[in-house]
Amino acid sequence: ILCQKVENLVVGAPCGVMDQMTVAAGQEGKLLALLCRPAEIKCQVTIPHHVRFWGVDSGLRHSVGGSDYASVRTGAFMG
């Protein structure tokens, strides 16, 4: 996916494809069932009307640009 390559090579963040695929293919009121390796969308799952989601800001900073994250991703792909 081109978006992932830009983040990996230009920005220097060794991220996966989940965020990019969600932005590109997500639909309001549905969950996106996907495989991140390979980048493959399985289906869109309709969220029942009685189900609600809440986001919680933990206040913790998160970064995929650090060496720890890069090591974990490399290890995951190398087996």
mmCIF file with all atom_site columns, N, CA and C in Angstrom:
data_model
loop_
_atom_site.group_PDB
_atom_site.id
_atom_site.type_symbol
_atom_site.label_atom_id
_atom_site.label_alt_id
_atom_site.label_comp_id
_atom_site.label_asym_id
_atom_site.label_entity_id
_atom_site.label_seq_id
_atom_site.pdbx_PDB_ins_code
_atom_site.Cartn_x
_atom_site.Cartn_y
_atom_site.Cartn_z
_atom_site.occupancy
_atom_site.B_iso_or_equiv
_atom_site.pdbx_formal_charge
_atom_site.auth_seq_id
_atom_site.auth_comp_id
_atom_site.auth_asym_id
_atom_site.auth_atom_id
_atom_site.pdbx_PDB_model_num
ATOM 1   N N  . ILE A 1 1  ? 0.862   -1.174  0.000  1.00 0.00 ? 1  ILE A N  1
ATOM 2   C CA . ILE A 1 1  ? 0.000   0.000   0.000  1.00 0.00 ? 1  ILE A CA 1
ATOM 3   C C  . ILE A 1 1  ? 0.902   1.230   0.000  1.00 0.00 ? 1  ILE A C  1
ATOM 4   N N  . LEU A 1 2  ? 0.595   2.158   -0.877 1.00 0.00 ? 2  LEU A N  1
ATOM 5   C CA . LEU A 1 2  ? 1.408   3.356   -1.040 1.00 0.00 ? 2  LEU A CA 1
ATOM 6   C C  . LEU A 1 2  ? 1.466   4.188   0.237  1.00 0.00 ? 2  LEU A C  1
ATOM 7   N N  . CYS A 1 3  ? 0.348   4.326   0.936  1.00 0.00 ? 3  CYS A N  1
ATOM 8   C CA . CYS A 1 3  ? 0.326   5.122   2.172  1.00 0.00 ? 3  CYS A CA 1
ATOM 9   C C  . CYS A 1 3  ? 1.316   4.565   3.194  1.00 0.00 ? 3  CYS A C  1
ATOM 10  N N  . GLN A 1 4  ? 1.372   3.266   3.332  1.00 0.00 ? 4  GLN A N  1
ATOM 11  C CA . GLN A 1 4  ? 2.290   2.633   4.278  1.00 0.00 ? 4  GLN A CA 1
ATOM 12  C C  . GLN A 1 4  ? 3.740   2.878   3.868  1.00 0.00 ? 4  GLN A C  1
ATOM 13  N N  . LYS A 1 5  ? 4.018   2.766   2.582  1.00 0.00 ? 5  LYS A N  1
ATOM 14  C CA . LYS A 1 5  ? 5.386   2.990   2.108  1.00 0.00 ? 5  LYS A CA 1
ATOM 15  C C  . LYS A 1 5  ? 5.845   4.413   2.397  1.00 0.00 ? 5  LYS A C  1
ATOM 16  N N  . VAL A 1 6  ? 4.943   5.386   2.227  1.00 0.00 ? 6  VAL A N  1
ATOM 17  C CA . VAL A 1 6  ? 5.295   6.775   2.524  1.00 0.00 ? 6  VAL A CA 1
ATOM 18  C C  . VAL A 1 6  ? 5.630   6.919   4.003  1.00 0.00 ? 6  VAL A C  1
ATOM 19  N N  . GLU A 1 7  ? 4.789   6.369   4.877  1.00 0.00 ? 7  GLU A N  1
ATOM 20  C CA . GLU A 1 7  ? 5.074   6.464   6.316  1.00 0.00 ? 7  GLU A CA 1
ATOM 21  C C  . GLU A 1 7  ? 6.367   5.747   6.668  1.00 0.00 ? 7  GLU A C  1
ATOM 22  N N  . ASN A 1 8  ? 6.612   4.600   6.065  1.00 0.00 ? 8  ASN A N  1
ATOM 23  C CA . ASN A 1 8  ? 7.827   3.840   6.367  1.00 0.00 ? 8  ASN A CA 1
ATOM 24  C C  . ASN A 1 8  ? 9.089   4.521   5.842  1.00 0.00 ? 8  ASN A C  1
ATOM 25  N N  . LEU A 1 9  ? 9.068   4.917   4.576  1.00 0.00 ? 9  LEU A N  1
ATOM 26  C CA . LEU A 1 9  ? 10.278  5.406   3.928  1.00 0.00 ? 9  LEU A CA 1
ATOM 27  C C  . LEU A 1 9  ? 10.489  6.913   4.053  1.00 0.00 ? 9  LEU A C  1
ATOM 28  N N  . VAL A 1 10 ? 9.443   7.697   3.926  1.00 0.00 ? 10 VAL A N  1
ATOM 29  C CA . VAL A 1 10 ? 9.590   9.155   3.957  1.00 0.00 ? 10 VAL A CA 1
ATOM 30  C C  . VAL A 1 10 ? 9.553   9.688   5.387  1.00 0.00 ? 10 VAL A C  1
ATOM 31  N N  . VAL A 1 11 ? 8.559   9.265   6.145  1.00 0.00 ? 11 VAL A N  1
ATOM 32  C CA . VAL A 1 11 ? 8.396   9.749   7.512  1.00 0.00 ? 11 VAL A CA 1
ATOM 33  C C  . VAL A 1 11 ? 9.346   9.021   8.459  1.00 0.00 ? 11 VAL A C  1
ATOM 34  N N  . GLY A 1 12 ? 9.651   7.761   8.161  1.00 0.00 ? 12 GLY A N  1
ATOM 35  C CA . GLY A 1 12 ? 10.536  6.989   9.009  1.00 0.00 ? 12 GLY A CA 1
ATOM 36  C C  . GLY A 1 12 ? 9.826   6.246   10.118 1.00 0.00 ? 12 GLY A C  1
ATOM 37  N N  . ALA A 1 13 ? 8.506   6.135   10.019 1.00 0.00 ? 13 ALA A N  1
ATOM 38  C CA . ALA A 1 13 ? 7.719   5.409   11.019 1.00 0.00 ? 13 ALA A CA 1
ATOM 39  C C  . ALA A 1 13 ? 7.419   4.015   10.474 1.00 0.00 ? 13 ALA A C  1
ATOM 40  N N  . PRO A 1 14 ? 7.933   2.972   11.101 1.00 0.00 ? 14 PRO A N  1
ATOM 41  C CA . PRO A 1 14 ? 7.741   1.611   10.586 1.00 0.00 ? 14 PRO A CA 1
ATOM 42  C C  . PRO A 1 14 ? 6.365   1.063   10.940 1.00 0.00 ? 14 PRO A C  1
ATOM 43  N N  . CYS A 1 15 ? 5.333   1.732   10.458 1.00 0.00 ? 15 CYS A N  1
ATOM 44  C CA . CYS A 1 15 ? 3.962   1.375   10.822 1.00 0.00 ? 15 CYS A CA 1
ATOM 45  C C  . CYS A 1 15 ? 3.422   0.255   9.936  1.00 0.00 ? 15 CYS A C  1
ATOM 46  N N  . GLY A 1 16 ? 2.308   -0.293  10.368 1.00 0.00 ? 16 GLY A N  1
ATOM 47  C CA . GLY A 1 16 ? 1.614   -1.307  9.590  1.00 0.00 ? 16 GLY A CA 1
ATOM 48  C C  . GLY A 1 16 ? 0.597   -0.654  8.667  1.00 0.00 ? 16 GLY A C  1
ATOM 49  N N  . VAL A 1 17 ? -0.446  -1.391  8.310  1.00 0.00 ? 17 VAL A N  1
ATOM 50  C CA . VAL A 1 17 ? -1.432  -0.892  7.348  1.00 0.00 ? 17 VAL A CA 1
ATOM 51  C C  . VAL A 1 17 ? -2.809  -0.624  7.955  1.00 0.00 ? 17 VAL A C  1
ATOM 52  N N  . MET A 1 18 ? -3.003  -0.913  9.233  1.00 0.00 ? 18 MET A N  1
ATOM 53  C CA . MET A 1 18 ? -4.343  -0.829  9.821  1.00 0.00 ? 18 MET A CA 1
ATOM 54  C C  . MET A 1 18 ? -4.947  0.576   9.704  1.00 0.00 ? 18 MET A C  1
ATOM 55  N N  . ASP A 1 19 ? -4.212  1.606   10.095 1.00 0.00 ? 19 ASP A N  1
ATOM 56  C CA . ASP A 1 19 ? -4.754  2.966   10.025 1.00 0.00 ? 19 ASP A CA 1
ATOM 57  C C  . ASP A 1 19 ? -5.089  3.363   8.589  1.00 0.00 ? 19 ASP A C  1
ATOM 58  N N  . GLN A 1 20 ? -4.168  3.088   7.675  1.00 0.00 ? 20 GLN A N  1
ATOM 59  C CA . GLN A 1 20 ? -4.378  3.478   6.274  1.00 0.00 ? 20 GLN A CA 1
ATOM 60  C C  . GLN A 1 20 ? -5.570  2.752   5.663  1.00 0.00 ? 20 GLN A C  1
ATOM 61  N N  . MET A 1 21 ? -5.703  1.461   5.931  1.00 0.00 ? 21 MET A N  1
ATOM 62  C CA . MET A 1 21 ? -6.815  0.699   5.367  1.00 0.00 ? 21 MET A CA 1
ATOM 63  C C  . MET A 1 21 ? -8.153  1.161   5.947  1.00 0.00 ? 21 MET A C  1
ATOM 64  N N  . THR A 1 22 ? -8.156  1.521   7.222  1.00 0.00 ? 22 THR A N  1
ATOM 65  C CA . THR A 1 22 ? -9.384  1.995   7.846  1.00 0.00 ? 22 THR A CA 1
ATOM 66  C C  . THR A 1 22 ? -9.817  3.320   7.237  1.00 0.00 ? 22 THR A C  1
ATOM 67  N N  . VAL A 1 23 ? -8.868  4.216   7.036  1.00 0.00 ? 23 VAL A N  1
ATOM 68  C CA . VAL A 1 23 ? -9.198  5.508   6.428  1.00 0.00 ? 23 VAL A CA 1
ATOM 69  C C  . VAL A 1 23 ? -9.691  5.324   4.994  1.00 0.00 ? 23 VAL A C  1
ATOM 70  N N  . ALA A 1 24 ? -9.048  4.453   4.242  1.00 0.00 ? 24 ALA A N  1
ATOM 71  C CA . ALA A 1 24 ? -9.389  4.266   2.834  1.00 0.00 ? 24 ALA A CA 1
ATOM 72  C C  . ALA A 1 24 ? -10.682 3.482   2.618  1.00 0.00 ? 24 ALA A C  1
ATOM 73  N N  . ALA A 1 25 ? -10.985 2.516   3.499  1.00 0.00 ? 25 ALA A N  1
ATOM 74  C CA . ALA A 1 25 ? -12.108 1.617   3.223  1.00 0.00 ? 25 ALA A CA 1
ATOM 75  C C  . ALA A 1 25 ? -13.188 1.594   4.298  1.00 0.00 ? 25 ALA A C  1
ATOM 76  N N  . GLY A 1 26 ? -12.959 2.274   5.420  1.00 0.00 ? 26 GLY A N  1
ATOM 77  C CA . GLY A 1 26 ? -13.946 2.248   6.498  1.00 0.00 ? 26 GLY A CA 1
ATOM 78  C C  . GLY A 1 26 ? -15.252 2.932   6.112  1.00 0.00 ? 26 GLY A C  1
ATOM 79  N N  . GLN A 1 27 ? -16.332 2.466   6.709  1.00 0.00 ? 27 GLN A N  1
ATOM 80  C CA . GLN A 1 27 ? -17.659 3.042   6.464  1.00 0.00 ? 27 GLN A CA 1
ATOM 81  C C  . GLN A 1 27 ? -18.328 3.333   7.805  1.00 0.00 ? 27 GLN A C  1
ATOM 82  N N  . GLU A 1 28 ? -19.079 4.420   7.851  1.00 0.00 ? 28 GLU A N  1
ATOM 83  C CA . GLU A 1 28 ? -19.788 4.788   9.067  1.00 0.00 ? 28 GLU A CA 1
ATOM 84  C C  . GLU A 1 28 ? -20.759 3.682   9.478  1.00 0.00 ? 28 GLU A C  1
ATOM 85  N N  . GLY A 1 29 ? -20.753 3.356   10.763 1.00 0.00 ? 29 GLY A N  1
ATOM 86  C CA . GLY A 1 29 ? -21.670 2.349   11.288 1.00 0.00 ? 29 GLY A CA 1
ATOM 87  C C  . GLY A 1 29 ? -21.232 0.916   11.065 1.00 0.00 ? 29 GLY A C  1
ATOM 88  N N  . LYS A 1 30 ? -19.997 0.725   10.613 1.00 0.00 ? 30 LYS A N  1
ATOM 89  C CA . LYS A 1 30 ? -19.518 -0.634  10.342 1.00 0.00 ? 30 LYS A CA 1
ATOM 90  C C  . LYS A 1 30 ? -18.110 -0.828  10.896 1.00 0.00 ? 30 LYS A C  1
ATOM 91  N N  . LEU A 1 31 ? -17.816 -2.069  11.246 1.00 0.00 ? 31 LEU A N  1
ATOM 92  C CA . LEU A 1 31 ? -16.465 -2.451  11.626 1.00 0.00 ? 31 LEU A CA 1
ATOM 93  C C  . LEU A 1 31 ? -15.782 -3.039  10.396 1.00 0.00 ? 31 LEU A C  1
ATOM 94  N N  . LEU A 1 32 ? -14.509 -2.798  10.289 1.00 0.00 ? 32 LEU A N  1
ATOM 95  C CA . LEU A 1 32 ? -13.746 -3.290  9.155  1.00 0.00 ? 32 LEU A CA 1
ATOM 96  C C  . LEU A 1 32 ? -12.961 -4.524  9.590  1.00 0.00 ? 32 LEU A C  1
ATOM 97  N N  . ALA A 1 33 ? -13.326 -5.681  9.058  1.00 0.00 ? 33 ALA A N  1
ATOM 98  C CA . ALA A 1 33 ? -12.598 -6.913  9.347  1.00 0.00 ? 33 ALA A CA 1
ATOM 99  C C  . ALA A 1 33 ? -11.482 -7.030  8.311  1.00 0.00 ? 33 ALA A C  1
ATOM 100 N N  . LEU A 1 34 ? -10.231 -7.018  8.790  1.00 0.00 ? 34 LEU A N  1
ATOM 101 C CA . LEU A 1 34 ? -9.127  -7.062  7.838  1.00 0.00 ? 34 LEU A CA 1
ATOM 102 C C  . LEU A 1 34 ? -7.978  -7.899  8.357  1.00 0.00 ? 34 LEU A C  1
ATOM 103 N N  . LEU A 1 35 ? -7.177  -8.341  7.421  1.00 0.00 ? 35 LEU A N  1
ATOM 104 C CA . LEU A 1 35 ? -5.909  -8.999  7.718  1.00 0.00 ? 35 LEU A CA 1
ATOM 105 C C  . LEU A 1 35 ? -4.826  -7.975  7.420  1.00 0.00 ? 35 LEU A C  1
ATOM 106 N N  . CYS A 1 36 ? -3.929  -7.783  8.356  1.00 0.00 ? 36 CYS A N  1
ATOM 107 C CA . CYS A 1 36 ? -2.868  -6.795  8.143  1.00 0.00 ? 36 CYS A CA 1
ATOM 108 C C  . CYS A 1 36 ? -1.683  -7.373  7.380  1.00 0.00 ? 36 CYS A C  1
ATOM 109 N N  . ARG A 1 37 ? -1.611  -8.678  7.318  1.00 0.00 ? 37 ARG A N  1
ATOM 110 C CA . ARG A 1 37 ? -0.514  -9.316  6.605  1.00 0.00 ? 37 ARG A CA 1
ATOM 111 C C  . ARG A 1 37 ? -1.021  -10.571 5.927  1.00 0.00 ? 37 ARG A C  1
ATOM 112 N N  . PRO A 1 38 ? -1.369  -10.598 4.688  1.00 0.00 ? 38 PRO A N  1
ATOM 113 C CA . PRO A 1 38 ? -1.242  -9.505  3.736  1.00 0.00 ? 38 PRO A CA 1
ATOM 114 C C  . PRO A 1 38 ? -2.342  -8.473  3.948  1.00 0.00 ? 38 PRO A C  1
ATOM 115 N N  . ALA A 1 39 ? -2.168  -7.304  3.404  1.00 0.00 ? 39 ALA A N  1
ATOM 116 C CA . ALA A 1 39 ? -3.156  -6.236  3.534  1.00 0.00 ? 39 ALA A CA 1
ATOM 117 C C  . ALA A 1 39 ? -4.404  -6.639  2.749  1.00 0.00 ? 39 ALA A C  1
ATOM 118 N N  . GLU A 1 40 ? -5.377  -7.178  3.460  1.00 0.00 ? 40 GLU A N  1
ATOM 119 C CA . GLU A 1 40 ? -6.571  -7.724  2.804  1.00 0.00 ? 40 GLU A CA 1
ATOM 120 C C  . GLU A 1 40 ? -7.815  -7.432  3.635  1.00 0.00 ? 40 GLU A C  1
ATOM 121 N N  . ILE A 1 41 ? -8.809  -6.842  3.000  1.00 0.00 ? 41 ILE A N  1
ATOM 122 C CA . ILE A 1 41 ? -10.087 -6.587  3.660  1.00 0.00 ? 41 ILE A CA 1
ATOM 123 C C  . ILE A 1 41 ? -10.950 -7.829  3.535  1.00 0.00 ? 41 ILE A C  1
ATOM 124 N N  . LYS A 1 42 ? -11.428 -8.320  4.673  1.00 0.00 ? 42 LYS A N  1
ATOM 125 C CA . LYS A 1 42 ? -12.281 -9.512  4.674  1.00 0.00 ? 42 LYS A CA 1
ATOM 126 C C  . LYS A 1 42 ? -13.747 -9.139  4.447  1.00 0.00 ? 42 LYS A C  1
ATOM 127 N N  . CYS A 1 43 ? -14.246 -8.170  5.225  1.00 0.00 ? 43 CYS A N  1
ATOM 128 C CA . CYS A 1 43 ? -15.641 -7.755  5.074  1.00 0.00 ? 43 CYS A CA 1
ATOM 129 C C  . CYS A 1 43 ? -15.922 -6.532  5.943  1.00 0.00 ? 43 CYS A C  1
ATOM 130 N N  . GLN A 1 44 ? -17.092 -5.962  5.753  1.00 0.00 ? 44 GLN A N  1
ATOM 131 C CA . GLN A 1 44 ? -17.604 -4.886  6.599  1.00 0.00 ? 44 GLN A CA 1
ATOM 132 C C  . GLN A 1 44 ? -18.685 -5.502  7.482  1.00 0.00 ? 44 GLN A C  1
ATOM 133 N N  . VAL A 1 45 ? -18.611 -5.278  8.787  1.00 0.00 ? 45 VAL A N  1
ATOM 134 C CA . VAL A 1 45 ? -19.575 -5.843  9.728  1.00 0.00 ? 45 VAL A CA 1
ATOM 135 C C  . VAL A 1 45 ? -20.428 -4.714  10.286 1.00 0.00 ? 45 VAL A C  1
ATOM 136 N N  . THR A 1 46 ? -21.728 -4.787  10.080 1.00 0.00 ? 46 THR A N  1
ATOM 137 C CA . THR A 1 46 ? -22.631 -3.753  10.575 1.00 0.00 ? 46 THR A CA 1
ATOM 138 C C  . THR A 1 46 ? -22.698 -3.796  12.099 1.00 0.00 ? 46 THR A C  1
ATOM 139 N N  . ILE A 1 47 ? -22.559 -2.625  12.718 1.00 0.00 ? 47 ILE A N  1
ATOM 140 C CA . ILE A 1 47 ? -22.641 -2.522  14.174 1.00 0.00 ? 47 ILE A CA 1
ATOM 141 C C  . ILE A 1 47 ? -24.114 -2.443  14.558 1.00 0.00 ? 47 ILE A C  1
ATOM 142 N N  . PRO A 1 48 ? -24.579 -3.328  15.441 1.00 0.00 ? 48 PRO A N  1
ATOM 143 C CA . PRO A 1 48 ? -25.982 -3.277  15.864 1.00 0.00 ? 48 PRO A CA 1
ATOM 144 C C  . PRO A 1 48 ? -26.297 -1.924  16.517 1.00 0.00 ? 48 PRO A C  1
ATOM 145 N N  . HIS A 1 49 ? -27.536 -1.469  16.355 1.00 0.00 ? 49 HIS A N  1
ATOM 146 C CA . HIS A 1 49 ? -27.930 -0.147  16.851 1.00 0.00 ? 49 HIS A CA 1
ATOM 147 C C  . HIS A 1 49 ? -27.795 -0.015  18.360 1.00 0.00 ? 49 HIS A C  1
ATOM 148 N N  . HIS A 1 50 ? -27.908 -1.095  19.102 1.00 0.00 ? 50 HIS A N  1
ATOM 149 C CA . HIS A 1 50 ? -27.840 -1.013  20.563 1.00 0.00 ? 50 HIS A CA 1
ATOM 150 C C  . HIS A 1 50 ? -26.400 -1.028  21.107 1.00 0.00 ? 50 HIS A C  1
ATOM 151 N N  . VAL A 1 51 ? -25.413 -1.203  20.239 1.00 0.00 ? 51 VAL A N  1
ATOM 152 C CA . VAL A 1 51 ? -24.014 -1.255  20.671 1.00 0.00 ? 51 VAL A CA 1
ATOM 153 C C  . VAL A 1 51 ? -23.412 0.152   20.574 1.00 0.00 ? 51 VAL A C  1
ATOM 154 N N  . ARG A 1 52 ? -22.683 0.543   21.615 1.00 0.00 ? 52 ARG A N  1
ATOM 155 C CA . ARG A 1 52 ? -22.031 1.855   21.652 1.00 0.00 ? 52 ARG A CA 1
ATOM 156 C C  . ARG A 1 52 ? -20.547 1.669   21.959 1.00 0.00 ? 52 ARG A C  1
ATOM 157 N N  . PHE A 1 53 ? -19.729 2.580   21.451 1.00 0.00 ? 53 PHE A N  1
ATOM 158 C CA . PHE A 1 53 ? -18.296 2.574   21.702 1.00 0.00 ? 53 PHE A CA 1
ATOM 159 C C  . PHE A 1 53 ? -17.889 3.895   22.334 1.00 0.00 ? 53 PHE A C  1
ATOM 160 N N  . TRP A 1 54 ? -16.926 3.843   23.236 1.00 0.00 ? 54 TRP A N  1
ATOM 161 C CA . TRP A 1 54 ? -16.392 5.047   23.848 1.00 0.00 ? 54 TRP A CA 1
ATOM 162 C C  . TRP A 1 54 ? -14.875 5.034   23.698 1.00 0.00 ? 54 TRP A C  1
ATOM 163 N N  . GLY A 1 55 ? -14.330 6.192   23.446 1.00 0.00 ? 55 GLY A N  1
ATOM 164 C CA . GLY A 1 55 ? -12.879 6.337   23.417 1.00 0.00 ? 55 GLY A CA 1
ATOM 165 C C  . GLY A 1 55 ? -12.417 6.962   24.722 1.00 0.00 ? 55 GLY A C  1
ATOM 166 N N  . VAL A 1 56 ? -11.300 6.498   25.221 1.00 0.00 ? 56 VAL A N  1
ATOM 167 C CA . VAL A 1 56 ? -10.757 7.007   26.467 1.00 0.00 ? 56 VAL A CA 1
ATOM 168 C C  . VAL A 1 56 ? -9.334  7.510   26.210 1.00 0.00 ? 56 VAL A C  1
ATOM 169 N N  . ASP A 1 57 ? -9.087  8.755   26.567 1.00 0.00 ? 57 ASP A N  1
ATOM 170 C CA . ASP A 1 57 ? -7.747  9.315   26.438 1.00 0.00 ? 57 ASP A CA 1
ATOM 171 C C  . ASP A 1 57 ? -6.962  8.975   27.696 1.00 0.00 ? 57 ASP A C  1
ATOM 172 N N  . SER A 1 58 ? -5.997  8.086   27.573 1.00 0.00 ? 58 SER A N  1
ATOM 173 C CA . SER A 1 58 ? -5.201  7.663   28.726 1.00 0.00 ? 58 SER A CA 1
ATOM 174 C C  . SER A 1 58 ? -4.181  8.726   29.123 1.00 0.00 ? 58 SER A C  1
ATOM 175 N N  . GLY A 1 59 ? -3.928  9.662   28.224 1.00 0.00 ? 59 GLY A N  1
ATOM 176 C CA . GLY A 1 59 ? -2.926  10.681  28.499 1.00 0.00 ? 59 GLY A CA 1
ATOM 177 C C  . GLY A 1 59 ? -1.507  10.214  28.234 1.00 0.00 ? 59 GLY A C  1
ATOM 178 N N  . LEU A 1 60 ? -1.337  8.963   27.811 1.00 0.00 ? 60 LEU A N  1
ATOM 179 C CA . LEU A 1 60 ? -0.005  8.427   27.522 1.00 0.00 ? 60 LEU A CA 1
ATOM 180 C C  . LEU A 1 60 ? 0.358   8.706   26.072 1.00 0.00 ? 60 LEU A C  1
ATOM 181 N N  . ARG A 1 61 ? 1.571   9.121   25.849 1.00 0.00 ? 61 ARG A N  1
ATOM 182 C CA . ARG A 1 61 ? 2.035   9.394   24.486 1.00 0.00 ? 61 ARG A CA 1
ATOM 183 C C  . ARG A 1 61 ? 2.389   8.082   23.797 1.00 0.00 ? 61 ARG A C  1
ATOM 184 N N  . HIS A 1 62 ? 2.152   8.031   22.500 1.00 0.00 ? 62 HIS A N  1
ATOM 185 C CA . HIS A 1 62 ? 2.415   6.823   21.710 1.00 0.00 ? 62 HIS A CA 1
ATOM 186 C C  . HIS A 1 62 ? 3.165   7.239   20.453 1.00 0.00 ? 62 HIS A C  1
ATOM 187 N N  . SER A 1 63 ? 4.146   6.444   20.070 1.00 0.00 ? 63 SER A N  1
ATOM 188 C CA . SER A 1 63 ? 4.904   6.750   18.862 1.00 0.00 ? 63 SER A CA 1
ATOM 189 C C  . SER A 1 63 ? 5.319   5.447   18.183 1.00 0.00 ? 63 SER A C  1
ATOM 190 N N  . VAL A 1 64 ? 5.224   5.423   16.857 1.00 0.00 ? 64 VAL A N  1
ATOM 191 C CA . VAL A 1 64 ? 5.733   4.280   16.100 1.00 0.00 ? 64 VAL A CA 1
ATOM 192 C C  . VAL A 1 64 ? 7.086   4.614   15.489 1.00 0.00 ? 64 VAL A C  1
ATOM 193 N N  . GLY A 1 65 ? 7.640   5.761   15.854 1.00 0.00 ? 65 GLY A N  1
ATOM 194 C CA . GLY A 1 65 ? 8.919   6.190   15.301 1.00 0.00 ? 65 GLY A CA 1
ATOM 195 C C  . GLY A 1 65 ? 10.119  5.723   16.105 1.00 0.00 ? 65 GLY A C  1
ATOM 196 N N  . GLY A 1 66 ? 9.904   5.174   17.274 1.00 0.00 ? 66 GLY A N  1
ATOM 197 C CA . GLY A 1 66 ? 11.010  4.770   18.134 1.00 0.00 ? 66 GLY A CA 1
ATOM 198 C C  . GLY A 1 66 ? 11.639  3.453   17.727 1.00 0.00 ? 66 GLY A C  1
ATOM 199 N N  . SER A 1 67 ? 12.828  3.214   18.229 1.00 0.00 ? 67 SER A N  1
ATOM 200 C CA . SER A 1 67 ? 13.553  1.994   17.868 1.00 0.00 ? 67 SER A CA 1
ATOM 201 C C  . SER A 1 67 ? 12.903  0.746   18.456 1.00 0.00 ? 67 SER A C  1
ATOM 202 N N  . ASP A 1 68 ? 12.241  0.860   19.628 1.00 0.00 ? 68 ASP A N  1
ATOM 203 C CA . ASP A 1 68 ? 11.582  -0.307  20.219 1.00 0.00 ? 68 ASP A CA 1
ATOM 204 C C  . ASP A 1 68 ? 10.500  -0.847  19.294 1.00 0.00 ? 68 ASP A C  1
ATOM 205 N N  . TYR A 1 69 ? 9.670   0.050   18.764 1.00 0.00 ? 69 TYR A N  1
ATOM 206 C CA . TYR A 1 69 ? 8.600   -0.375  17.868 1.00 0.00 ? 69 TYR A CA 1
ATOM 207 C C  . TYR A 1 69 ? 9.178   -0.996  16.597 1.00 0.00 ? 69 TYR A C  1
ATOM 208 N N  . ALA A 1 70 ? 10.221  -0.374  16.078 1.00 0.00 ? 70 ALA A N  1
ATOM 209 C CA . ALA A 1 70 ? 10.858  -0.902  14.855 1.00 0.00 ? 70 ALA A CA 1
ATOM 210 C C  . ALA A 1 70 ? 11.390  -2.317  15.098 1.00 0.00 ? 70 ALA A C  1
ATOM 211 N N  . SER A 1 71 ? 11.974  -2.553  16.256 1.00 0.00 ? 71 SER A N  1
ATOM 212 C CA . SER A 1 71 ? 12.503  -3.883  16.570 1.00 0.00 ? 71 SER A CA 1
ATOM 213 C C  . SER A 1 71 ? 11.396  -4.920  16.650 1.00 0.00 ? 71 SER A C  1
ATOM 214 N N  . VAL A 1 72 ? 10.281  -4.551  17.253 1.00 0.00 ? 72 VAL A N  1
ATOM 215 C CA . VAL A 1 72 ? 9.142   -5.463  17.388 1.00 0.00 ? 72 VAL A CA 1
ATOM 216 C C  . VAL A 1 72 ? 8.584   -5.800  16.008 1.00 0.00 ? 72 VAL A C  1
ATOM 217 N N  . ARG A 1 73 ? 8.397   -4.781  15.162 1.00 0.00 ? 73 ARG A N  1
ATOM 218 C CA . ARG A 1 73 ? 7.874   -5.034  13.807 1.00 0.00 ? 73 ARG A CA 1
ATOM 219 C C  . ARG A 1 73 ? 8.826   -5.892  12.996 1.00 0.00 ? 73 ARG A C  1
ATOM 220 N N  . THR A 1 74 ? 10.104  -5.637  13.100 1.00 0.00 ? 74 THR A N  1
ATOM 221 C CA . THR A 1 74 ? 11.092  -6.444  12.366 1.00 0.00 ? 74 THR A CA 1
ATOM 222 C C  . THR A 1 74 ? 11.035  -7.885  12.842 1.00 0.00 ? 74 THR A C  1
ATOM 223 N N  . GLY A 1 75 ? 10.953  -8.072  14.159 1.00 0.00 ? 75 GLY A N  1
ATOM 224 C CA . GLY A 1 75 ? 10.871  -9.423  14.712 1.00 0.00 ? 75 GLY A CA 1
ATOM 225 C C  . GLY A 1 75 ? 9.623   -10.152 14.266 1.00 0.00 ? 75 GLY A C  1
ATOM 226 N N  . ALA A 1 76 ? 8.503   -9.423  14.172 1.00 0.00 ? 76 ALA A N  1
ATOM 227 C CA . ALA A 1 76 ? 7.244   -10.042 13.753 1.00 0.00 ? 76 ALA A CA 1
ATOM 228 C C  . ALA A 1 76 ? 7.329   -10.516 12.298 1.00 0.00 ? 76 ALA A C  1
ATOM 229 N N  . PHE A 1 77 ? 7.957   -9.733  11.456 1.00 0.00 ? 77 PHE A N  1
ATOM 230 C CA . PHE A 1 77 ? 8.049   -10.113 10.054 1.00 0.00 ? 77 PHE A CA 1
ATOM 231 C C  . PHE A 1 77 ? 9.135   -11.141 9.791  1.00 0.00 ? 77 PHE A C  1
ATOM 232 N N  . MET A 1 78 ? 10.155  -11.166 10.629 1.00 0.00 ? 78 MET A N  1
ATOM 233 C CA . MET A 1 78 ? 11.251  -12.105 10.436 1.00 0.00 ? 78 MET A CA 1
ATOM 234 C C  . MET A 1 78 ? 10.907  -13.480 11.033 1.00 0.00 ? 78 MET A C  1
ATOM 235 N N  . GLY A 1 79 ? 9.895   -13.518 11.930 1.00 0.00 ? 79 GLY A N  1
ATOM 236 C CA . GLY A 1 79 ? 9.505   -14.780 12.535 1.00 0.00 ? 79 GLY A CA 1
ATOM 237 C C  . GLY A 1 79 ? 10.256  -14.956 13.800 1.00 0.00 ? 79 GLY A C  1
#
